[in-house]
Structures are given as structure tokens and as C-alpha cells.
Coordinates of C-alpha atoms in Angstrom, one line a residue:
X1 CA 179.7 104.7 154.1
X2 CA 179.5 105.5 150.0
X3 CA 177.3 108.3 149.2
X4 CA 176.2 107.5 145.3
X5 CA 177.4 109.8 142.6
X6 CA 173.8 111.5 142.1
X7 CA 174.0 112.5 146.0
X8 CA 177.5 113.8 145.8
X9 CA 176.9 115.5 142.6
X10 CA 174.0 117.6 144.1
X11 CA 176.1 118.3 147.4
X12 CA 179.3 119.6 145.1
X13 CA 177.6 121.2 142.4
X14 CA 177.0 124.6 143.7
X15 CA 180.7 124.8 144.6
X16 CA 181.3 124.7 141.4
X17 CA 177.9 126.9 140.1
X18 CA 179.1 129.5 142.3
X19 CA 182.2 129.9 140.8
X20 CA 180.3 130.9 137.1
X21 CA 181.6 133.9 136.3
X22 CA 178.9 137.1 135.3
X23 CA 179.8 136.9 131.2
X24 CA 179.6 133.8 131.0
X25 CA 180.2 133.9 127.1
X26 CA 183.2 136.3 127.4
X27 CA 186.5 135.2 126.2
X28 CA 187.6 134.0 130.0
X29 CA 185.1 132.1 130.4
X30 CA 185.2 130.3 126.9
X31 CA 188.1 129.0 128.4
X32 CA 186.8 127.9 131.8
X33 CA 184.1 126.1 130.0
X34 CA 186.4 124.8 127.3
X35 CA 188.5 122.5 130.4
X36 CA 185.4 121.7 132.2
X37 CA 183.9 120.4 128.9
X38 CA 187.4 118.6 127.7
X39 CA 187.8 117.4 131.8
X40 CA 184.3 115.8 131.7
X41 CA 184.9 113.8 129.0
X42 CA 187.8 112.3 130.1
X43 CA 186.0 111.5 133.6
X44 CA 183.3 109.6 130.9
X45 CA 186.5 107.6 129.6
X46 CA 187.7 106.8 132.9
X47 CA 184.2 105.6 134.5
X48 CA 184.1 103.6 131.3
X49 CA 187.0 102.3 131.2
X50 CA 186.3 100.6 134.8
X51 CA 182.9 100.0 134.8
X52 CA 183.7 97.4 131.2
X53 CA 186.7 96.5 133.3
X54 CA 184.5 95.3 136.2
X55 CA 181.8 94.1 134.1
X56 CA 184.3 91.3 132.6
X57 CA 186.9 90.3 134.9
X58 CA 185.6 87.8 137.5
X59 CA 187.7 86.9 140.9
X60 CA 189.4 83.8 139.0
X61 CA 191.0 86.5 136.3
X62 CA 192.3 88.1 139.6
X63 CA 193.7 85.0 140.9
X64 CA 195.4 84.1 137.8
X65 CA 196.9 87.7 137.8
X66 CA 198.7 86.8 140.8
X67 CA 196.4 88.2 143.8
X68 CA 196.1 85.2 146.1
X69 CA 191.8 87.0 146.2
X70 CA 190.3 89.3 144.1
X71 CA 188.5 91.6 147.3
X72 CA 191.7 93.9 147.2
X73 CA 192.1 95.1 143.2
X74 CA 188.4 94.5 143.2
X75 CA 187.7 97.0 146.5
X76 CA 189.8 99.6 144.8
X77 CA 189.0 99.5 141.1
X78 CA 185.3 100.0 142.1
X79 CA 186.3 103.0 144.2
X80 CA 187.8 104.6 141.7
X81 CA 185.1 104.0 139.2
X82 CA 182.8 105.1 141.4
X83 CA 185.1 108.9 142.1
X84 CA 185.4 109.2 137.9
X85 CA 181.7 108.8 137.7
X86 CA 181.2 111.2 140.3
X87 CA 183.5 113.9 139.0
X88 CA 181.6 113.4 135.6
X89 CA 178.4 114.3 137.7
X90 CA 179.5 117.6 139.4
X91 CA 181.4 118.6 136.0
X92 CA 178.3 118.2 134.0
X93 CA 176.2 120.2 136.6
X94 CA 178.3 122.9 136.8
X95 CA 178.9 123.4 133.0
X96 CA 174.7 123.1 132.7
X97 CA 174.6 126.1 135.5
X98 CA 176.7 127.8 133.5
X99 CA 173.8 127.6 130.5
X100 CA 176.3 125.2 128.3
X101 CA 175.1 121.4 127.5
X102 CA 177.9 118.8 128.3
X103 CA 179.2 116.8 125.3
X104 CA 177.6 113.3 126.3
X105 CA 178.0 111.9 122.4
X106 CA 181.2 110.5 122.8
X107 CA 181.7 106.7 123.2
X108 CA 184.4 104.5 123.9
X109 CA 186.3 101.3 123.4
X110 CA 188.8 99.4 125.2
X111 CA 188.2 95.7 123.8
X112 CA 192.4 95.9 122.8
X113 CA 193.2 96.5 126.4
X114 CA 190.9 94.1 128.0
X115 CA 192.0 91.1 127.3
X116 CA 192.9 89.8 130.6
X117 CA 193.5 92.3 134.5
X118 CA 197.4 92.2 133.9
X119 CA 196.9 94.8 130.7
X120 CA 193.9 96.0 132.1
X121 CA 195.8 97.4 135.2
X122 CA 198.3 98.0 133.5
X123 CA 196.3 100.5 131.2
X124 CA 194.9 101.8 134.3
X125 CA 197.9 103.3 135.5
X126 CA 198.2 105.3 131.9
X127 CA 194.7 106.0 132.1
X128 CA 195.2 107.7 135.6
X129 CA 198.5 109.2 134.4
X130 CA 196.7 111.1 132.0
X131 CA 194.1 112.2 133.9
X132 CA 196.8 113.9 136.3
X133 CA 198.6 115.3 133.6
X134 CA 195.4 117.0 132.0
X135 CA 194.3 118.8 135.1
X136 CA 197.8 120.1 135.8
X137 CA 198.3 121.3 132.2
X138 CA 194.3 121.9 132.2
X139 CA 195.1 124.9 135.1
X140 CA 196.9 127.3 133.2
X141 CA 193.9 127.7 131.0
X142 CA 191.1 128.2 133.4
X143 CA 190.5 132.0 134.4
X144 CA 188.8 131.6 137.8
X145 CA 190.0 131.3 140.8
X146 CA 187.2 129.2 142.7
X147 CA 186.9 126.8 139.1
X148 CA 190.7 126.5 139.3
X149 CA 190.6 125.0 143.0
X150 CA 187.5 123.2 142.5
X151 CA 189.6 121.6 139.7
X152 CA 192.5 121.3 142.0
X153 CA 190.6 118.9 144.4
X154 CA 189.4 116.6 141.5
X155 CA 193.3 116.9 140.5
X156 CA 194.5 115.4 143.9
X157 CA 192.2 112.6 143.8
X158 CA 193.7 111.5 140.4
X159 CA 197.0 111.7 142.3
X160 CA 195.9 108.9 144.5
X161 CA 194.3 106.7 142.2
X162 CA 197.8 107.0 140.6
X163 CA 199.5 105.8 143.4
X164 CA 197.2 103.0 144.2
X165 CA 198.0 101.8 140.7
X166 CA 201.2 101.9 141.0
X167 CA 201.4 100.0 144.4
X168 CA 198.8 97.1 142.3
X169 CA 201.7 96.5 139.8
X170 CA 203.9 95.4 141.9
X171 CA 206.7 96.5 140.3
X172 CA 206.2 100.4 140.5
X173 CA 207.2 102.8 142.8
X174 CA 203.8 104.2 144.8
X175 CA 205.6 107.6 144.1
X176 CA 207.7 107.7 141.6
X177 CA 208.6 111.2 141.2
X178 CA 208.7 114.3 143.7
X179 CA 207.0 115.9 140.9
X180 CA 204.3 115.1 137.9
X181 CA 203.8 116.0 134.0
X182 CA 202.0 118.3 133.0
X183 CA 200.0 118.1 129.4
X184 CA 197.6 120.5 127.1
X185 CA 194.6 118.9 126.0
X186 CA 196.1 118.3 122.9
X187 CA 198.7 116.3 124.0
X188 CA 196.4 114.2 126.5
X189 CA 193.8 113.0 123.0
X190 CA 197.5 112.4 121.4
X191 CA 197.3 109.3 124.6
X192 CA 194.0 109.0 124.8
X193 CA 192.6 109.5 121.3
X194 CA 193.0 105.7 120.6
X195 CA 190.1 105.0 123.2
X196 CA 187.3 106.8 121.7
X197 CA 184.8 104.6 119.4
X198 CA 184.5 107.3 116.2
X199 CA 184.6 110.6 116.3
X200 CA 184.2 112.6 119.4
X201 CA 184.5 116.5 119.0
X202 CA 185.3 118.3 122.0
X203 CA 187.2 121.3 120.3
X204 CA 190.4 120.9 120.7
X205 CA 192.8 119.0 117.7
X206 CA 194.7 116.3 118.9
X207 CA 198.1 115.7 118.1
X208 CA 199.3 112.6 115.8
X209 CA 199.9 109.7 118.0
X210 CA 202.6 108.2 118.9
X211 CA 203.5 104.2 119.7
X212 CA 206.1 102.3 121.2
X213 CA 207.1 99.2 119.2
X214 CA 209.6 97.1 120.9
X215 CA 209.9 93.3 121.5
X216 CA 211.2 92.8 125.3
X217 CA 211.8 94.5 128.4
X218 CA 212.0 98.7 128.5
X219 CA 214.7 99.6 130.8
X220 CA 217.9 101.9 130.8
X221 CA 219.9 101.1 127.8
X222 CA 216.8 100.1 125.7
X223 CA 216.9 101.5 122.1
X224 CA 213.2 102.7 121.9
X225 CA 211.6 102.1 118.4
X226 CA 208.1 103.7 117.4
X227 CA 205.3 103.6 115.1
X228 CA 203.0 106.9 114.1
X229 CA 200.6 107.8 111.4
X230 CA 203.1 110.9 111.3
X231 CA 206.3 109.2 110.8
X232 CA 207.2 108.1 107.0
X233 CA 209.9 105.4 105.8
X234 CA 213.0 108.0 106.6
X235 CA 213.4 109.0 110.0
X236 CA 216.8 110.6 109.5
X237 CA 216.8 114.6 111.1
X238 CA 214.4 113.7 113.8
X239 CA 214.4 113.2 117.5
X240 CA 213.0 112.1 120.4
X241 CA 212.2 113.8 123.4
X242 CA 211.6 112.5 127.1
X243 CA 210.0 114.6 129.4
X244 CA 210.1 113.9 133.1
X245 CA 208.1 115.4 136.1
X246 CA 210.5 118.1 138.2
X247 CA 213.2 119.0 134.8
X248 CA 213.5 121.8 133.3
X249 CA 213.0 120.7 129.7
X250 CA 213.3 117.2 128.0
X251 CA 216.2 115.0 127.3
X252 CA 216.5 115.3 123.6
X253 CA 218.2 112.0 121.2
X254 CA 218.6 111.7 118.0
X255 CA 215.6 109.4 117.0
X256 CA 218.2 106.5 116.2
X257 CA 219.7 106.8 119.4
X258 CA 217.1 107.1 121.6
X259 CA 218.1 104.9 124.1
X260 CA 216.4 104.9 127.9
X261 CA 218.6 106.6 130.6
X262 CA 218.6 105.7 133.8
X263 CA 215.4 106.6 134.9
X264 CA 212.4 105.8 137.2
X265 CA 208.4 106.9 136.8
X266 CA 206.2 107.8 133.8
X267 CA 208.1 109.2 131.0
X268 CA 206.4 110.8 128.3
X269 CA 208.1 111.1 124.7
X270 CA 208.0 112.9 122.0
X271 CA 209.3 112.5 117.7
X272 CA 210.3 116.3 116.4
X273 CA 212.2 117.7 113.8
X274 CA 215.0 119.2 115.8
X275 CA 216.7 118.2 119.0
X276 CA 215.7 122.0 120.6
X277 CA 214.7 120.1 124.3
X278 CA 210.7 120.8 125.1
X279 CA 210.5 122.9 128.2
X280 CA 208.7 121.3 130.8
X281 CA 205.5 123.8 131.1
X282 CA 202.5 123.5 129.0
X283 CA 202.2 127.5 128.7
X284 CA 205.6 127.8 127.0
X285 CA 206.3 124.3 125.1
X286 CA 207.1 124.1 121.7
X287 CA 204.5 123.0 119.9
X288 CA 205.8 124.1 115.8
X289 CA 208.8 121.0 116.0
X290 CA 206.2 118.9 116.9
X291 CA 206.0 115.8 114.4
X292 CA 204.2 112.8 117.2
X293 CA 203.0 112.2 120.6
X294 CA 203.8 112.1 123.1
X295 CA 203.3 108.9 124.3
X296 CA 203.0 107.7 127.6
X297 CA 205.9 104.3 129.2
X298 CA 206.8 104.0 132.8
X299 CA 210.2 102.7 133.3
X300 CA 210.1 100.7 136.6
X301 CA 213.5 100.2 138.0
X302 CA 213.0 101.0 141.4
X303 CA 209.8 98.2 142.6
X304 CA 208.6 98.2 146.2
X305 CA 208.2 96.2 149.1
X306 CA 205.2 97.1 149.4
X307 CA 203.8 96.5 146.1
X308 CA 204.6 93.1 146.2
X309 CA 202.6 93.2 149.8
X310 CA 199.2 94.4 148.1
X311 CA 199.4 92.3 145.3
X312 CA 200.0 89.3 147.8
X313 CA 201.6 86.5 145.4
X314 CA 203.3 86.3 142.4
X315 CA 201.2 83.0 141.5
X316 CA 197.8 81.9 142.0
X317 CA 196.4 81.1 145.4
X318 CA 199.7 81.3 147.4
X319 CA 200.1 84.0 150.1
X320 CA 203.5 84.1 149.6
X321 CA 205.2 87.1 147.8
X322 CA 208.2 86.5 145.4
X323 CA 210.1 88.7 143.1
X324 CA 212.2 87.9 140.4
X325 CA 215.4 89.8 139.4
X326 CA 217.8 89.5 136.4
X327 CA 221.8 90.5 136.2
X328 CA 223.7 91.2 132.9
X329 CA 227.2 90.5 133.1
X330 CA 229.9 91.2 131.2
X331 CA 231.8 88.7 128.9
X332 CA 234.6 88.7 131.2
X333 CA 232.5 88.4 134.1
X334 CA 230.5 85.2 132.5
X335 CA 233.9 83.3 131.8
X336 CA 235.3 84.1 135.5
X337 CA 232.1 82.9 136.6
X338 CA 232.1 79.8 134.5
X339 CA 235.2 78.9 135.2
X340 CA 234.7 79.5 138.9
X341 CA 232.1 76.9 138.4
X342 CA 234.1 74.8 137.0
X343 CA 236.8 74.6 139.5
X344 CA 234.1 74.4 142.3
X345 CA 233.1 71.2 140.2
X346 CA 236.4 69.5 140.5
X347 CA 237.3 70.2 143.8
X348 CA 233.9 69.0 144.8
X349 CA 234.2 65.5 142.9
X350 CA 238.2 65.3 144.4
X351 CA 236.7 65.3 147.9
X352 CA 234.1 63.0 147.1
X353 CA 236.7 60.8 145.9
X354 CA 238.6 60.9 148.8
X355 CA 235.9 60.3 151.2
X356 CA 234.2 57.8 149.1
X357 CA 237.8 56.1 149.6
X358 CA 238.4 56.8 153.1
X359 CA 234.7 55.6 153.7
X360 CA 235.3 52.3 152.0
X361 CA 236.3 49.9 154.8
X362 CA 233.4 50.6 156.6
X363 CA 230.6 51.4 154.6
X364 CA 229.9 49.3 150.6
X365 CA 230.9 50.3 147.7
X366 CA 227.5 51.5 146.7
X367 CA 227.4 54.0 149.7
X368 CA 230.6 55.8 148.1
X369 CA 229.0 56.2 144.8
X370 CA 226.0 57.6 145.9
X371 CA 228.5 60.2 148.1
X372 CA 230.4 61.1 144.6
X373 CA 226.9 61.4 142.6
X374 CA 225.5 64.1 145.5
X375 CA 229.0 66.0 145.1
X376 CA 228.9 65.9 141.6
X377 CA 224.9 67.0 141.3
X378 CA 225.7 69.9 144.0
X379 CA 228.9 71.3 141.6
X380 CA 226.6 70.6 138.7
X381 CA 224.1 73.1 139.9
X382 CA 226.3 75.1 141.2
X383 CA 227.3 75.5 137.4
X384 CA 224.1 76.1 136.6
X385 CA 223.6 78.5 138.7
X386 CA 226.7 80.8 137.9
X387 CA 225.7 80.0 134.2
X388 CA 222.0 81.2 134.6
X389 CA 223.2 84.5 136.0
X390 CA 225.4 85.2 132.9
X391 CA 222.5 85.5 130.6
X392 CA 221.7 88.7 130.2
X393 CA 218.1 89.9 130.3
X394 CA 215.8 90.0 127.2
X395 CA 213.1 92.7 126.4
X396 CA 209.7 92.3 126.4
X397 CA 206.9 94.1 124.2
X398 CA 205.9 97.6 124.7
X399 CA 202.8 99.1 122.6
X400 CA 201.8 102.4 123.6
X401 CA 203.3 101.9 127.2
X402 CA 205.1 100.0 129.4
X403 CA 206.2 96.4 129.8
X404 CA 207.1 94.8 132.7
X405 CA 208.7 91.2 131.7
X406 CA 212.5 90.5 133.6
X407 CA 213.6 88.2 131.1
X408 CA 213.8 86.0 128.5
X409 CA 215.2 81.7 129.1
X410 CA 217.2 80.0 126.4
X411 CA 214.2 78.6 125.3
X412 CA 212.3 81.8 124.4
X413 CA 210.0 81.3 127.0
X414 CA 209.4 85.0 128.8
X415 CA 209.1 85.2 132.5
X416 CA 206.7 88.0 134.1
X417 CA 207.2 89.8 136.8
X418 CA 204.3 92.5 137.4
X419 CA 201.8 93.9 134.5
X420 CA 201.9 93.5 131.1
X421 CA 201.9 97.3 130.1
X422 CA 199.9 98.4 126.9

């Protein structure tokens, strides 16, 4: 059974109301009010961002997504909706306890990520991400012990919308990382910034954002190219900076090498002005070097069984689940596998030959023919096949996340494998 968000917000509220401390308008608890302010907005984003999401998509736009019916992505993405609303509640109820008015003013758009459930998911998972990341940065700023733990268990539901997001790609790991990111608020509106509709003051400045710009697939070895408001024609001095959950401090490129390593999970990067590496904890980061971001990819190299379970077929209406995988060989490995082919191909047709002959006084001529043309189409694809495995794999396009596409054919067309990542 469901309880509605008005019921559960009266039933948590005085968790949270009991928490207010006696100065309520002392310095600690200008912080305390601060996070629950910033944190409620962001729960107004997220029960936004699902309820348009819902509002548009119908079970065909599911389909076509690859889920053989929409009842599974449609089960969870209302369940979630229906927790972000809820935290939103018990947030805003707590902060009016405390004698402070919510910030209710702010609205927000997602038109550029709704275009169809492949980039809507695949926003999802940033937009969950981020939610994470703020409530584990969000913790070293709140002063009370019984607010911190009340924002702890909104923290570990965020966790497991996460997760459930990552299984729905399909090509994600359902836990990437023994560990997560943590963010300030000022790095979170640097992600999320893009979504609000005008301005939206919630008293914190957010830092300049930051966007990934490549054409193709994002994968160790990629050479990551970005676009900022910050960043001016000459990007010579600076670097970036990838920050992943459980190290110490970033892995810090020069900005013209900043190639992917090999990696798995959400990564979140940074431009600054010197290759100093960002420690990985919100209290003591760097912020001075700072020049954009970070912004928010997830680098998928390590896709699940299971994923490919939930989302139940890679094409419309079939209960069968496929996958789709691409090799790069090397130029040396392409010729041996070429000419491998090629051998194959004329020791084929010699057999064919001699069995066409050998066949010959007993069956007509046309029965031999049709022998050598088989031999010849199997060696043929066999060809084909070695050939196809020597292309290497194309990229696909990343703006402001990841991409999920396993390759490019000879023709330009791009295959898909998973969600289109924003």
C-alpha cells in the first residue's frame, strides 16, 4: 500500500521539527536551514522532472525504447516521483517549524532532455547522481545531529533510485562503485543549474558550467572535449580533473590530453588552472583553481546481466534480450585476420571443387554448382565476418553526460546499445 505524500509528510515531519535547534537564527543553525532550503529545491527539481516525464511519455515510447511493456520503467519512475515529492513535503514542513518560508519560486524546465525515454532515463540517472552527491557533500555543513540523520535517510533513498537507474540502462553497473561523490552546493547548481527556468536564488553561487562535446562513444582512451561559458579560445595551462567515489583526490590531465582511463561509474570532471589534483572531500577541496564544472559522464564498461533482464529487449515487443559488443584490433591483427579469411575462402571453394567432381557421376551438373556456390557464400561470410570485427568502434555524442552508442558502420549509420546520455 502507498501512503500519499501529504500523509507521510505529517507522519515525518516532527522528526524532523524535533530536531530545531533553541537559536534557531544563530550561526549553526543558518547552516542547518541553508541545506534544508538548498535540499528542498532540488527534491522540487526531481518531482518535476518525473512528473513532465510521466505526463508525456506514453507505453508505446517505452516500447520503442526497447522494454518489451512499459509497466516496469513505468512502476518505478512513478515510485520515485512519488519519494522526491514526498521528501519536498517533510523538508518544507520542517524548515516552516523552524519559523523559515521554503523557497517555492523556483521553476523548471527540461523540454531539451525530453525528447524521447532513452534521454529521459538517461538524464534520470544524472538527476539521481546529483541528488546523492548533494546530501553527502550537504552533511558536513549541517550542525545537528538528529537533522544530519534525518538527512541521512532521505540520502539512502537517493542511493536506490540510483541503482534502479542504473539497472534501467541496461548498460550500467547497478553499483558501480564501493563508494559515491560527494559535492557542495555549489558544485551540484554547476550540474543542475541548466534545469531551472530563470532565475532561482537559493543563496548559494553556482559554479560556471561545464559541458562535454564529443561526437561518438565515451570510453577509455576517449580524448574528452568541452564547452563552458568560462573557457575562452586558448585553453593552453589548464587542466582537467576526474574525480571518482573511494580516491583520494582527482586524476589531473593536461586539458589537451585528457583522455578517459580505464574506468567504470559516474565520473565527475573538472577545467582548472593548474594540475594540483582536487582532494576528494567537499570540506577541504580547492575551490581558488577552479575555472568550470564539474560536470557529470558515466563511463559504462562493465554492463550487467541483469540490466539487460529489466530492460527485457533490445528492440520493440520481443522478450528476448540481446547485447551488442564491438572489438578494436590492431592493424596487424586486421591483416592476419583478413588474410585468415582469405585462406579459409580458398580452401573452402578447393573442396567444393573436389566434391562437386567426385559428385559428378552420380548427381547433374547443376547439383555441383549449387555445392561450390554454398562453399563459396559460407567463406564469403566468413570474410565478412573477420572483416566486420576489424573495424574499430566509433564514438557517439556526449553533451553534458554520457553516451552509450557501441559503434559506428561503414555507412555512418550508429548502432545503440542502452540510453542515449544527455
Amino acid at each position: 500500500m502507498r501512503f500519499t505524500s501529504s500523509l507521510l509528510a505529517i507522519a515525518a515531519a516532527p522528526l524532523l521539527v524535533s530536531a530545531a535547534p533553541a537559536r534557531i537564527y544563530g550561526k549553526r543553525a543558518a547552516a542547518d536551514i541553508l541545506v534544508f532550503k538548498f535540499a528542498d529545491v532540488l527534491e522540487q527539481l526531481e518531482s518535476e522532472f518525473y512528473t513532465q516525464a510521466l505526463a508525456k511519455f506514453q507505453e508505446s515510447d517505452f516500447v520503442a525504447a526497447g522494454f518489451s511493456s512499459s509497466q516496469i520503467p513505468g512502476e518505478l519512475f512513478k515510485g520515485i516521483q512519488a519519494d522526491e515529492a514526498t521528501h519536498s513535503s517533510v523538508l518544507q514542513a520542517a524548515l516552516k517549524a523552524f519559523g523559515e518560508t521554503p523557497i517555492t519560486s523556483c521553476k523548471f524546465k527540461f523540454d531539451s532532455v525530453l525528447t524521447d525515454v532513452a534521454t529521459m532515463a538517461a538524464t534520470a540517472r544524472v538527476v539521481e547522481n546529483v541528488g546523492v552527491s548533494a546530501y553527502l557533500g550537504g552533511a558536513t555543513l549541517l550542525t545537528d545531529p538528529v537533522l544530519l540523520t534525518a538527512a541521512g535517510s532521505i540520502l539512502t533513498i537517493e542511493a536506490r533510485h540510483q541503482t534502479v537507474l542504473n539497472i534501467l540502462s541496461s548498460t550500467g553497473t547497478a553499483i558501480p562503485s564501493a563508494f559515491d561523490i560527494a559535492l557542495t552546493p555549489s558544485e551540484v547548481l554547476a550540474i543542475a543549474g541548466g534545469f531551472f527556468d530563470g532565475a532561482c536564488d537559493v543563496g548559494i553561487p553556482a559554479n560556471p558550467a561545464l559541458a562535454l562535446t564529443n561526437t561518438g562513444s565515451v570510453g577509455p582512451g576517449t580524448l574528452l572535449t568541452f564547452s563552458s561559458t568560462a573557457l575562452n579560445s586558448s585553453t593552453d595551462g589548464l587542466f582537467c580533473q576526474m574525480l571518482l567515489g573511494g580516491a583520494t583526490s582527482s586524476i589531473a590531465l593536461p586539458l589537451s590530453q585528457c583522455i578517459v582511463p580505464q574506468i567504470n561509474g559516474p565520473v565527475a570532471i573538472f577545467i582548472t588552472s593548474d594540475g594540483q589534483p582536487l582532494l576528494n572531500n567537499v570540506r577541504d577541496r580547492a575551490t581558488t583553481q577552479l575555472v568550470a564544472g564539474p560536470t557529470l559522464a558515466f563511463i559504462d564498461t562493465q554492463p550487467q546481466v541483469l540490466g539487460q533482464l529489466a530492460r527485457g529487449s533490445a528492440g520493440a515487443g520481443s522478450n528476448q534480450a540481446t547485447t551488442t559488443s564491438t572489438q578494436t584490433l590492431s592493424p596487424a591483427e586486421a591483416s592476419a585476420a583478413i588474410a585468415s579469411a582469405s585462406a579459409a575462402t580458398a580452401t573452402a571453394a578447393d573442396a567444393s571443387v573436389t566434391s562437386a567432381a567426385d559428385a559428378s557421376a552420380a548427381t547433374p551438373a547443376t547439383d555441383a554448382s549449387a555445392a561450390t556456390s554454398a562453399a563459396d557464400a559460407s567463406a564469403t561470410s566468413a570474410a565478412a565476418d573477420a572483416s566486420a570485427s576489424a573495424t574499430p568502434a566509433a564514438s557517439n555524442n556526449v553533451a553534458g553526460g554520457p553516451n552509450m552508442f557501441t559503434g559506428k558502420s561503414p555507412d555512418g549509420k550508429v548502432t545503440v546499445n542502452g540510453w542515449v546520455g544527455v
